[in-house]
Each structure stands twice: as structure tokens, then as C-alpha cells.
Backbone as a ProteinNet text record, in pm:
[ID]
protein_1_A
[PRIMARY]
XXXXXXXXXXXXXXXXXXXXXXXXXXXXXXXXXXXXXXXXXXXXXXXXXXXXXXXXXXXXXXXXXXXXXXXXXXXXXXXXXXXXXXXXXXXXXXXXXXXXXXXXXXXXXXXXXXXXXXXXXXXXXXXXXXXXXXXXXXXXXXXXXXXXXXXXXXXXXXXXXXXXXXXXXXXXXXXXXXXXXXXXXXXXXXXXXXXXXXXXXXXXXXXXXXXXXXXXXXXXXXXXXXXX
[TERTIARY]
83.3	0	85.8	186.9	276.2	343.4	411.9	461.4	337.6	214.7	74.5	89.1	96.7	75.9	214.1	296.4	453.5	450	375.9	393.9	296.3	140.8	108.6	133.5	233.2	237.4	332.5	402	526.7	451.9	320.2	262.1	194.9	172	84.4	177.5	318.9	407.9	435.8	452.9	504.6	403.3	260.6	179.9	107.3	137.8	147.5	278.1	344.7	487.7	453.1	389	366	264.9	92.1	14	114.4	228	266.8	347	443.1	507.1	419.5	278.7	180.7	104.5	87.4	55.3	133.8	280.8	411.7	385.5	369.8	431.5	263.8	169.2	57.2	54.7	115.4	155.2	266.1	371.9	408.7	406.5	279.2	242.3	129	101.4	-8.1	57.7	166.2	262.8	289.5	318.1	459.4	262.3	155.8	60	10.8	13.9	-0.6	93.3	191.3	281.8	263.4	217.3	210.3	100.5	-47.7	-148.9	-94.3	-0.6	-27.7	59.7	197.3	274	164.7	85.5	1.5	-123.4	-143.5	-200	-154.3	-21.5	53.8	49.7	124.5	116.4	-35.1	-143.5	-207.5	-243.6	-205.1	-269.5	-144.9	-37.3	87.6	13.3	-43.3	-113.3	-222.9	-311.1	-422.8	-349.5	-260	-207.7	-123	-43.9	10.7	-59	-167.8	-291.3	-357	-420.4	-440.9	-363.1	-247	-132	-94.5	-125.7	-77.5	-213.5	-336.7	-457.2	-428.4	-362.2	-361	-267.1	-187.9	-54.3	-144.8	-157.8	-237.1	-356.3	-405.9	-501.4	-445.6	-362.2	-273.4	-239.7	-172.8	-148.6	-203.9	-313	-431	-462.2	-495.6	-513.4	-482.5	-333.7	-206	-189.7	-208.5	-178.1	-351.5	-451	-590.4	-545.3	-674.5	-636.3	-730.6	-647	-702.6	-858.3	-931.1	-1056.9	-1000.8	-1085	-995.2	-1094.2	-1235.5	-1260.3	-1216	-1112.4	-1023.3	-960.8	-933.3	-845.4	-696.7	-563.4	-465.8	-391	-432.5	-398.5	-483.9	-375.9	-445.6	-562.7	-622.1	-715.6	-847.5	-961	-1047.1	-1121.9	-1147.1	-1177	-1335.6	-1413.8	-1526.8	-1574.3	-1473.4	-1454.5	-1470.7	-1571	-1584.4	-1461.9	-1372.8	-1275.8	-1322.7	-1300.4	-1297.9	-1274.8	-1376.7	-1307.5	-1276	-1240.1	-1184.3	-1321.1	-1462.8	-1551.1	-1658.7	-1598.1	-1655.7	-1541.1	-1475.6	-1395.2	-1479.9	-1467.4	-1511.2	-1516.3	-1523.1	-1539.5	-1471.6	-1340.2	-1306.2	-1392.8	-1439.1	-1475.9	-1432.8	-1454	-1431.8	-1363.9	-1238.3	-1190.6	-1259.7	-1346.7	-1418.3	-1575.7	-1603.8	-1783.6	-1765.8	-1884.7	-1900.9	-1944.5	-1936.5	-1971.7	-2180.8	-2236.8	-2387.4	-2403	-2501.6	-2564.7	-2617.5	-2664.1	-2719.4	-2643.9	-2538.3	-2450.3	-2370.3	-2341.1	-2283.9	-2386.2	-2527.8	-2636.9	-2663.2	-2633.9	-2669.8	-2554.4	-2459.3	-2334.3	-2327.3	-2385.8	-2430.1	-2524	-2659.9	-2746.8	-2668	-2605.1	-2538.5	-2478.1	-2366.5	-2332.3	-2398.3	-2510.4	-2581.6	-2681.3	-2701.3	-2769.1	-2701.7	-2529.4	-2411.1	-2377.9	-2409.2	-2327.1	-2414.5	-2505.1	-2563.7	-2477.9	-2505.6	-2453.3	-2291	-2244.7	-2136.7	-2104.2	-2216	-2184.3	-2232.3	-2307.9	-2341.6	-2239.2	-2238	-2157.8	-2197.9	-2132	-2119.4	-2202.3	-2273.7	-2331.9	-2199.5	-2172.6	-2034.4	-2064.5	-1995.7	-2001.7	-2054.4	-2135.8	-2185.6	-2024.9	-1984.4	-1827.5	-1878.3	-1798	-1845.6	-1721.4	-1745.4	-1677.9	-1668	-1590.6	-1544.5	-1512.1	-1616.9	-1639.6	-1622.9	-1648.2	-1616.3	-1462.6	-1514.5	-1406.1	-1299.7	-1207.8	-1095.8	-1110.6	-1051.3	-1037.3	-1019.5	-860.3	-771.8	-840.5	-918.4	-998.5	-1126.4	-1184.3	-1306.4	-1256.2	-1140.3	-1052.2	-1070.3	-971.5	-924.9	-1053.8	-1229.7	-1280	-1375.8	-1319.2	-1380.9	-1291.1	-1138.5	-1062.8	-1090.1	-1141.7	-1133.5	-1283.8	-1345.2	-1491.3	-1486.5	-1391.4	-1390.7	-1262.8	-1231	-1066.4	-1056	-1163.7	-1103.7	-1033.9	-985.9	-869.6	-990.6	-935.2	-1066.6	-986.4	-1029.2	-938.1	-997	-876.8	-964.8	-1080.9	-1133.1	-1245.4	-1354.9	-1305.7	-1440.2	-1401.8	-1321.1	-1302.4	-1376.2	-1386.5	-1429.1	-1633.6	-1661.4	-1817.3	-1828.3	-1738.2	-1809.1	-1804.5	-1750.7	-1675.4	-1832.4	-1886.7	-1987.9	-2110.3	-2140.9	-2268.4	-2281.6	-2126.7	-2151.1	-2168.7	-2088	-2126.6	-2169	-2301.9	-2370.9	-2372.8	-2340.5	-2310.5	-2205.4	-2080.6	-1923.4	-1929	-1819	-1759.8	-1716.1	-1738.2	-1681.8	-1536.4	-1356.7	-1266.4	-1207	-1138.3	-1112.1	-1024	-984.4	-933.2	-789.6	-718.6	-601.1	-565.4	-660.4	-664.3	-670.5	-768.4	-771	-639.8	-650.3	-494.3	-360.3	-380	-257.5	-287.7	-388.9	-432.7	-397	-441.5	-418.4	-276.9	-179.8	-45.3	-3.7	-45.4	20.9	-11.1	-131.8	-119.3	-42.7	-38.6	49.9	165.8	215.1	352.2	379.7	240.1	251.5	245.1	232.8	215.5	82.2	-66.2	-183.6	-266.5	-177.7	-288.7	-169.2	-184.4	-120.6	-194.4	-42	-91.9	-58.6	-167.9	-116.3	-153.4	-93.6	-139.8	-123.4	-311.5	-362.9	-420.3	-365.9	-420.5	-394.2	-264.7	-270	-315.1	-390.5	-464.7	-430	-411.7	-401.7	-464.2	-453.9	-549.7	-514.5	-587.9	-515.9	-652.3	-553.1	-599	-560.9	-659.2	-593	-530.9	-415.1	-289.7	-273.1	-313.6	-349.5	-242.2	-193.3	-101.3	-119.4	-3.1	-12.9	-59.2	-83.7	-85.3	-14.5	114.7	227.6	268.7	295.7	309.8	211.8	93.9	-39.5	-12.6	15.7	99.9	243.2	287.1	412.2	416	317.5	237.5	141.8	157.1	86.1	44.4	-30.6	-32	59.6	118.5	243.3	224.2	100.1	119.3	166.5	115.9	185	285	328.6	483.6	583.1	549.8	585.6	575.6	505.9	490.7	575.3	582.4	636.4	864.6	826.5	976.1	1060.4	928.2	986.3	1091.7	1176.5	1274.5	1210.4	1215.7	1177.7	1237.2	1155.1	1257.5	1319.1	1446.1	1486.3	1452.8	1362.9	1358.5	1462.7	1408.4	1509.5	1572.7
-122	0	125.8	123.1	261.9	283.2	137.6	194.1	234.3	201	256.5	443.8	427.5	540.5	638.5	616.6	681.5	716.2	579.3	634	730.6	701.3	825.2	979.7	973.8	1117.9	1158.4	1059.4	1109.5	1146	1092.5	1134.8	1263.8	1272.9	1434.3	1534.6	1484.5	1601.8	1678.1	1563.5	1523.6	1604.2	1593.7	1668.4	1814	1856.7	2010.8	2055.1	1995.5	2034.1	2047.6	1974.7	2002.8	2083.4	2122.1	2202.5	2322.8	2358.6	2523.3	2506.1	2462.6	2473.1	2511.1	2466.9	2492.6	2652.2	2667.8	2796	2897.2	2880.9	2937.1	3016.1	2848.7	2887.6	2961.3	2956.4	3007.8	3142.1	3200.1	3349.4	3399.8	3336.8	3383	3359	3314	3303.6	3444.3	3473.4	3610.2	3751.7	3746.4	3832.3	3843.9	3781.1	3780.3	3785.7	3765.4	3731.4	3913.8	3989.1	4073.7	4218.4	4192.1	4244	4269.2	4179.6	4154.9	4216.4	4214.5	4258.1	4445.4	4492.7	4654.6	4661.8	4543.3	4577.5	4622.1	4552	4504.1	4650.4	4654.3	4816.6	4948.5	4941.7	5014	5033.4	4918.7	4914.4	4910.8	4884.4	4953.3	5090.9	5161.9	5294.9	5361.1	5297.9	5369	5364.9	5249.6	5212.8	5306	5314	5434	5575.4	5600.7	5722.5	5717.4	5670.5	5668.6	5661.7	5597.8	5583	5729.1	5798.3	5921.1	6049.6	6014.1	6089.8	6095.2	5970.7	5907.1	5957.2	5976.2	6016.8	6158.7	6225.9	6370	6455.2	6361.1	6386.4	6381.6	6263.3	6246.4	6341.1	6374.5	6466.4	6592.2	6651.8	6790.5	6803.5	6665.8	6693	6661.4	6591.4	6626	6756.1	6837.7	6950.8	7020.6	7021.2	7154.6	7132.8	7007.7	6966.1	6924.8	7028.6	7021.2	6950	6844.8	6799.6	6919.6	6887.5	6990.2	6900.7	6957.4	6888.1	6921.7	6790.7	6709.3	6796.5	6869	6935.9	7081.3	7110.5	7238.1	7253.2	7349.6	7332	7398	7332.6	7362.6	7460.2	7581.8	7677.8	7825	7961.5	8016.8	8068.1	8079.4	8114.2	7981.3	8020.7	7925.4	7852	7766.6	7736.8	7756.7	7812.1	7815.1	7972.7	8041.4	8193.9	8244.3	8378.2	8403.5	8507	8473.1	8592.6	8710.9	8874.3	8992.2	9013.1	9040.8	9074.5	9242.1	9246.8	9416.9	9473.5	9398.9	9511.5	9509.9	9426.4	9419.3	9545.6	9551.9	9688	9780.1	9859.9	9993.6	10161.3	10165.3	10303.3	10380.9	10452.2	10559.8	10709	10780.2	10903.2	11021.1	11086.6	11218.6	11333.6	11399.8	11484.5	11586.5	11629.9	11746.3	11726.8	11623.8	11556	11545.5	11579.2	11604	11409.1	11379.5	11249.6	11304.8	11206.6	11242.7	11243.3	11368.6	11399.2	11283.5	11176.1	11104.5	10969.4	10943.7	10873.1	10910.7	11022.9	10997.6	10983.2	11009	10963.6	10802.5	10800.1	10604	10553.5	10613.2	10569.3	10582	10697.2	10702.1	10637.2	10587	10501	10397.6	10355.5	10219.5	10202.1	10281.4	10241.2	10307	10316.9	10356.2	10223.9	10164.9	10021.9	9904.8	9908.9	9860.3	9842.9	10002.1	10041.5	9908.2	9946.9	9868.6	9676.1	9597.5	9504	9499.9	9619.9	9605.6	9582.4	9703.7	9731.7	9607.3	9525.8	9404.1	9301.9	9293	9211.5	9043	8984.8	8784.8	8765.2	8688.2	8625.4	8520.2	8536.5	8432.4	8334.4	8264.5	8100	8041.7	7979.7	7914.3	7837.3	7897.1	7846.2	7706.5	7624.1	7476	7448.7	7436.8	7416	7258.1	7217.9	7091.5	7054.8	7015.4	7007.4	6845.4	6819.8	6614.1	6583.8	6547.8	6473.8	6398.7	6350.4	6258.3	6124.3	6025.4	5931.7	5876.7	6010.9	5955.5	6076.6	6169.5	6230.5	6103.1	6038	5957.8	5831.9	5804.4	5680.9	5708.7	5870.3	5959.1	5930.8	6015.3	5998.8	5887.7	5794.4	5610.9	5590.2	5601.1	5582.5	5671.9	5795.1	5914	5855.9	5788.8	5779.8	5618	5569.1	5468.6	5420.7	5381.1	5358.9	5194.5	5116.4	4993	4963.3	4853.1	4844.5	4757	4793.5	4715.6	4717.7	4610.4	4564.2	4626.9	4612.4	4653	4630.8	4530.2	4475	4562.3	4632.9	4656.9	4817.2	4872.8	4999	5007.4	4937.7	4902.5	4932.1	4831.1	4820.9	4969.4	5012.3	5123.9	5256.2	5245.4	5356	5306.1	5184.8	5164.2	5229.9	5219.5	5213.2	5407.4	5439.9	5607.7	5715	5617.5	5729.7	5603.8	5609.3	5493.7	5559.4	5710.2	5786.2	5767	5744.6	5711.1	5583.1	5551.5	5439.5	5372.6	5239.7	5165.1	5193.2	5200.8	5133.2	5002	4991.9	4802.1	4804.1	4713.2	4683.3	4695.4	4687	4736.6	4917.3	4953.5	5106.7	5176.7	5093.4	5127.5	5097.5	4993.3	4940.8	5063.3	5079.6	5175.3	5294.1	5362.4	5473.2	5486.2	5366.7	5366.5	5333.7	5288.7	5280.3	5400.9	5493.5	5583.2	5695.5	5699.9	5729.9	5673.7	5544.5	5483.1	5542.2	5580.2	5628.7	5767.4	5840.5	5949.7	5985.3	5880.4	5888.4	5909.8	5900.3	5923.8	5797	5677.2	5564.5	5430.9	5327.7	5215.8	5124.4	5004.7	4903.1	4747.1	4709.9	4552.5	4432.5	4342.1	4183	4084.5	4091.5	3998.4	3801.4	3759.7	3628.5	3592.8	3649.5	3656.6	3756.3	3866.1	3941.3	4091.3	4203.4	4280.5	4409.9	4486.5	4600.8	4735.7	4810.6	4949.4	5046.7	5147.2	5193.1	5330.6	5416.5	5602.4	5583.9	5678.3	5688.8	5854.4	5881.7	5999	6053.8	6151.9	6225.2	6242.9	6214.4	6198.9	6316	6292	6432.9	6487.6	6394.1	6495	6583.3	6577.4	6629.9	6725.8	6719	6847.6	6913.5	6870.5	6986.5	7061.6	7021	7084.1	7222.8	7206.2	7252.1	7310.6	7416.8	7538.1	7653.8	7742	7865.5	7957	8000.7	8098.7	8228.7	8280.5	8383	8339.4	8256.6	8189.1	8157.3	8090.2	8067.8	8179.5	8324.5	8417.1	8538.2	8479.3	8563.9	8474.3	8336.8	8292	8298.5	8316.9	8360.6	8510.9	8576.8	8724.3	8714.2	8817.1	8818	8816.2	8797	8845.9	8963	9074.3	9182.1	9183.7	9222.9	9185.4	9304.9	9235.1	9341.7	9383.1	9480.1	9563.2	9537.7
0	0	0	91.6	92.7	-25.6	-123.8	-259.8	-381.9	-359.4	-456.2	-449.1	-278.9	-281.2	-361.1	-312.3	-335.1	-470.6	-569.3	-731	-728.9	-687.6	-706.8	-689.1	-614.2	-561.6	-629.3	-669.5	-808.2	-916.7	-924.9	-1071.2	-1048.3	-944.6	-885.4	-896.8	-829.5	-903.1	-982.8	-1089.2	-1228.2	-1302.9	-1274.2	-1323.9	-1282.9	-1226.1	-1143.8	-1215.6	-1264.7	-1311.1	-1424.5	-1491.9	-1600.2	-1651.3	-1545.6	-1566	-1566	-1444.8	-1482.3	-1591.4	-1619.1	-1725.5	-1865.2	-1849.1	-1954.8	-1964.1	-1819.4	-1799.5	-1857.4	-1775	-1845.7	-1982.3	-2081.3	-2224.1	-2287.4	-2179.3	-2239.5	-2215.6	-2123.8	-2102.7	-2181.4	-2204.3	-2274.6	-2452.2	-2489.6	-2577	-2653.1	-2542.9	-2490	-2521.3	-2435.2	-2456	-2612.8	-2663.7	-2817.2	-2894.9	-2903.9	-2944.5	-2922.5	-2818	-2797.6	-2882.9	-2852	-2939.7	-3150.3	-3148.8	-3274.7	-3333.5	-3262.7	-3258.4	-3275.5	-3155.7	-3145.6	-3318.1	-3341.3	-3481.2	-3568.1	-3568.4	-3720.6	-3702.7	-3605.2	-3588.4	-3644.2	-3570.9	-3607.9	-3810.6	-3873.2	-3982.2	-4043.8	-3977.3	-4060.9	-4063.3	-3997.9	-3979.4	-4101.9	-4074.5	-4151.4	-4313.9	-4337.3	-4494.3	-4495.1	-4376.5	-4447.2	-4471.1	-4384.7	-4406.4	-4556.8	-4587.4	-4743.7	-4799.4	-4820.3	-4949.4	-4944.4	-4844.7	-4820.1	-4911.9	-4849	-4912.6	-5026.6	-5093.1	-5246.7	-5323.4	-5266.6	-5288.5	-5360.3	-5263	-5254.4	-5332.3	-5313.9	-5461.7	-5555.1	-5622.9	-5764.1	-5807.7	-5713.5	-5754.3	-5755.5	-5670.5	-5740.4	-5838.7	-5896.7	-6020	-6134	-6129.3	-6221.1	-6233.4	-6144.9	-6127.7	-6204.9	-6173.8	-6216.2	-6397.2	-6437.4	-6560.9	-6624.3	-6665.4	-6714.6	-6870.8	-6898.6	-7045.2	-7203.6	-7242.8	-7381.3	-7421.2	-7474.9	-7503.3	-7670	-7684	-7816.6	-7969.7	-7947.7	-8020.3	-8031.7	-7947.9	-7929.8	-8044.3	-8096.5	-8210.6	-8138.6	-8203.9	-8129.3	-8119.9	-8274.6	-8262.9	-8166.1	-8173.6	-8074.6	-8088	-8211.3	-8306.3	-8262.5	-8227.8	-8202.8	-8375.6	-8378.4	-8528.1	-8560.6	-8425.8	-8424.9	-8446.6	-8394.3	-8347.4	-8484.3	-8553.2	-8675.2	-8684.7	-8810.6	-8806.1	-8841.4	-8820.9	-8838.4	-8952.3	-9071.9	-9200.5	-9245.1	-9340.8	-9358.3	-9354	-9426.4	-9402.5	-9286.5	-9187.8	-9073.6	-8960.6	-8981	-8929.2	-8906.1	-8798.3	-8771	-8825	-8910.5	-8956.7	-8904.3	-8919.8	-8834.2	-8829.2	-8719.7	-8773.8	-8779.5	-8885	-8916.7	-8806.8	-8816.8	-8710.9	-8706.4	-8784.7	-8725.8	-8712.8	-8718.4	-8691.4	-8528.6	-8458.5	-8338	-8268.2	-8144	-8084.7	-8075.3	-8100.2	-8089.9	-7929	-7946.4	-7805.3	-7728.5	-7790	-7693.1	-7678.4	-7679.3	-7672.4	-7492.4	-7459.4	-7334.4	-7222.2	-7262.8	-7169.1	-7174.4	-7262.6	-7284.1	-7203.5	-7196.1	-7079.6	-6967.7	-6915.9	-6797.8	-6730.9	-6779.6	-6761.4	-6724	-6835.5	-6839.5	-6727.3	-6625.2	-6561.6	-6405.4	-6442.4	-6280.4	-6281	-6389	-6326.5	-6334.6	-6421.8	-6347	-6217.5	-6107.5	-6032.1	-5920.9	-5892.8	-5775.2	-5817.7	-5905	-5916.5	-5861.2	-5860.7	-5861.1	-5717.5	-5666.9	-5491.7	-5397.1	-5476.3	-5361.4	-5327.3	-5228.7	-5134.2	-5131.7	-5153.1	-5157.4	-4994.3	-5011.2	-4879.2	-4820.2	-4739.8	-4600.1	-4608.5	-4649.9	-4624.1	-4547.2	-4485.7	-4349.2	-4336.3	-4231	-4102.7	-4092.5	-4102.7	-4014	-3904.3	-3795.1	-3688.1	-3613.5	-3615.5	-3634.3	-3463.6	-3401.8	-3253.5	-3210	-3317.6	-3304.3	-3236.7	-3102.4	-2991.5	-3066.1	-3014.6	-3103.1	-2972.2	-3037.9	-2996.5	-2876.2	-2866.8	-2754.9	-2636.8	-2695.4	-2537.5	-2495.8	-2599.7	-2532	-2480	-2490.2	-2385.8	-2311.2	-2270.9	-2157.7	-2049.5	-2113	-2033.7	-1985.3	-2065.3	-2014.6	-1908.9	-1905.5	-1760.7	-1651.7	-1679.5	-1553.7	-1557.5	-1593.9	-1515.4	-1428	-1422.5	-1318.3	-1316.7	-1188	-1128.4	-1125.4	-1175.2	-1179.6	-1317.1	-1305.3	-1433.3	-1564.6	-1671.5	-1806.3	-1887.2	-1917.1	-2059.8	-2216.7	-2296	-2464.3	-2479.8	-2515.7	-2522.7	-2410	-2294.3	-2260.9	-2289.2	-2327.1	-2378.4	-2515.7	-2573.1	-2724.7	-2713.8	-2585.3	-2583.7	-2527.1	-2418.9	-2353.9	-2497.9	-2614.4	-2668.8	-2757.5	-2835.6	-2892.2	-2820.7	-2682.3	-2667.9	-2595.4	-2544.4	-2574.5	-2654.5	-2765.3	-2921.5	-2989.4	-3002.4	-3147	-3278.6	-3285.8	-3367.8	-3447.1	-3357.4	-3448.1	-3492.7	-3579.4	-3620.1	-3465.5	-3459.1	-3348.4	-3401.1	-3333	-3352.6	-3295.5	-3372.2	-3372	-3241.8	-3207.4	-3063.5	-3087	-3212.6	-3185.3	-3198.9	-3296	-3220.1	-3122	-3059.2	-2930.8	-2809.3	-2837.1	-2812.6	-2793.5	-2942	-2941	-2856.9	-2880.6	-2844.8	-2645.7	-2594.9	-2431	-2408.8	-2527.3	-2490.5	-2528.9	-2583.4	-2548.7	-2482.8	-2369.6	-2276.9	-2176.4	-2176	-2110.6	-2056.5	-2237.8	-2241.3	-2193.4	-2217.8	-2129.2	-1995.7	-1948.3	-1776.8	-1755.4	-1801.4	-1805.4	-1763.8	-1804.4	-1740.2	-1697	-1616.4	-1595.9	-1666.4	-1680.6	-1808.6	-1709.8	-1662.6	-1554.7	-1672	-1580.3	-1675.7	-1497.3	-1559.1	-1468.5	-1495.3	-1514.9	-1541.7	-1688.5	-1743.6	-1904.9	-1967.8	-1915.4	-2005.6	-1911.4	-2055.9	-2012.6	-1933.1	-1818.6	-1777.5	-1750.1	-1815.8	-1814.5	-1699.7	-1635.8	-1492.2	-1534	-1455	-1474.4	-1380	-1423.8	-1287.8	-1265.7	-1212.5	-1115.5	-1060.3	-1027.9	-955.9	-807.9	-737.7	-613	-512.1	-422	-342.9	-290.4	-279.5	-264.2	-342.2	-480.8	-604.7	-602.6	-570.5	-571.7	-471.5	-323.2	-266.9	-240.8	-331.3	-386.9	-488.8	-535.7	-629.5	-560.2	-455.7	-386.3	-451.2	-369	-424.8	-417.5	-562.5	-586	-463.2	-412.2	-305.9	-199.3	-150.2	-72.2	2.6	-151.3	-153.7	-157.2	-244.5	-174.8	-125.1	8.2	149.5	209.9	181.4	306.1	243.6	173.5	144.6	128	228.8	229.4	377.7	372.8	520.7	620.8	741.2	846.4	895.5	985	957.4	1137.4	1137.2	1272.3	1383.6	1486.7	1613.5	1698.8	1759.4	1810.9	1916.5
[MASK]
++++++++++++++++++++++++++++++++++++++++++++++++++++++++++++++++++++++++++++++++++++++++++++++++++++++++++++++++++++++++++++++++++++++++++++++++++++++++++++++++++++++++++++++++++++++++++++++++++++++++++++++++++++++++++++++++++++

């Protein structure tokens, strides 16, 4: 009976040894699995941005370079345009024949119901003001509205069901977006059980009272003045 038992407990070992060793390579499978996920983020955002860009080129220079329309004729002379013949010319007149009297009144008319067209003013563009939040403020205020730690995935639902208006983003955007608050000192990044959790990280109160009021600070650094 005592050697039944003895193997078993070698096999109980043997196998606890081998459940962590499994755990192990499953965390760090998570990790390198994780990594790869923010790469491939990364590179795609790099691809929408060049296509954008490559967008924007090409169309400048469509632009800058307009095509001739192919019923144009190529000289500077239009082929449609009637030419001016000698007896379509203007008559010169006479140096001592007077301009007719009613010719500088027909000019004047002319340009007093010119003038008003002239004086009106273009109606203003309706301004459009571009008030739509960005990304990395509606993270910001999914972490400053609660101090427990949440993973992507629940940054993702809370970001769906506050704006049903926006585009959802995908979880490695988001991803990126809280690492680099991360990186700014704005939020902590834990790994609990394999999976990752990001936390607002807040400034201490020592640091906030260090950070007094400048009067304060100086009154209390004026001399004392010495009695007599």
C-alpha cells in the first residue's frame, strides 16, 4: 500500500509540473501574441495614411496639368470663333464731326444700373466648426470615469454604446491609443491572469501639494525683519 501510494504522488508532481510549465508557455504566448497585434496596428494605420497621401498627390497633379478637349483646335485662333473681315472693321470718324448727343447719356445710364450690381456684397459661407471629440480624449474619459482596471475589449463596448453615432474602432486602435497614454504617464498598463489592464494613474498628493499657491509661496519667502 505505501509503494501505490509513493507512485502516485510522483505522478501528482510530475503533473502540477507540467500544468505550470503549460501555464508558463501560455503566457508567454499572450505576450509575443499581444505584441504583434499593437505591430500590425501600427502598420495599418501607416497604410491608411500613405494611401491618403498618395490620394492627394495624384489629384494635385491632375489639377495643375488640365487635359485639352480634343474638339479644341490647337492653334491660338479658335476654329469656331468668326474671323474679323476688312468690311466688318469699324469706320473711323471724321476729325471734325461732333460724338452724338445722346450717346454719353446712354453711358451714364449704363453704368448707374451697373453700379448697384457692382456694390453688392457675396453672402459668407456658413463656417463649419469641427467640434467632433478625437479618440484619444473619449478613452481619456472612459478611464477618468472609473478607477477599476478594463481591458480593450471593454473599452471598445463602452466607446460603442456612448457614441452609437461614431464608427466603433477596432481593438487594436484602441490598443494603441491607451499605450500611449500609457507612455505618457496618463494611465497604468497591468497583466492579470494573461490578459491585459489598463488603470488612470493619477497624480499623487504629494506632487499636488508641492504645487501650492504661488502667493503663498511668496509671502512665506519674504525676510523676516529683525527686532530691536
Amino acid at each position: 500500500m505505501s509503494n501505490n501510494n509513493t507512485i502516485q504522488d510522483r505522478y501528482a508532481t510530475r503533473l502540477a509540473e507540467d500544468l505550470d510549465n503549460n501555464a508558463n508557455e501560455q503566457e508567454k504566448v499572450r505576450v509575443q501574441l499581444a505584441d504583434l497585434q499593437s505591430q500590425l496596428a501600427q502598420l495599418e494605420q501607416e497604410q491608411a495614411w500613405l494611401t491618403q497621401l498618395q490620394g492627394t498627390v495624384v489629384g494635385a497633379q491632375s489639377a495643375a496639368t488640365p487635359e485639352q478637349p480634343a474638339n479644341e483646335a490647337p492653334s491660338g485662333d479658335r476654329a469656331d470663333e468668326p474671323k474679323v473681315t476688312s468690311s466688318a472693321q469699324p469706320v473711323p470718324r471724321p476729325r471734325g464731326q461732333k460724338k452724338p448727343a445722346g450717346e454719353p447719356a446712354a453711358r451714364k445710364a449704363k453704368k448707374k444700373t451697373a453700379a448697384p450690381k457692382a456694390g453688392t456684397k457675396p453672402k459668407p459661407a456658413a463656417s463649419r466648426s469641427s467640434t467632433e471629440p478625437t479618440l484619444r480624449s473619449l478613452v481619456v474619459d472612459i478611464l477618468a470615469a472609473s478607477s477599476e482596471p478594463r481591458m480593450v475589449s471593454e473599452f471598445v463596448d463602452a466607446l460603442a454604446k456612448q457614441h452609437p453615432d461614431r464608427a466603433t474602432p477596432s481593438a487594436p486602435v484602441v490598443r494603441n491609443t491607451l499605450e500611449s497614454l500609457v507612455a505618457k504617464g496618463l494611465a497604468e498598463r497591468a497583466r492579470q491572469q494573461g490578459s491585459v489592464f489598463y488603470t488612470p494613474l493619477t497624480p499623487s498628493a504629494a506632487d499636488a501639494g508641492d504645487a501650492g499657491d504661488p502667493a503663498e509661496a511668496a509671502a512665506s519667502a519674504k525676510p523676516v525683519p529683525a527686532t530691536a
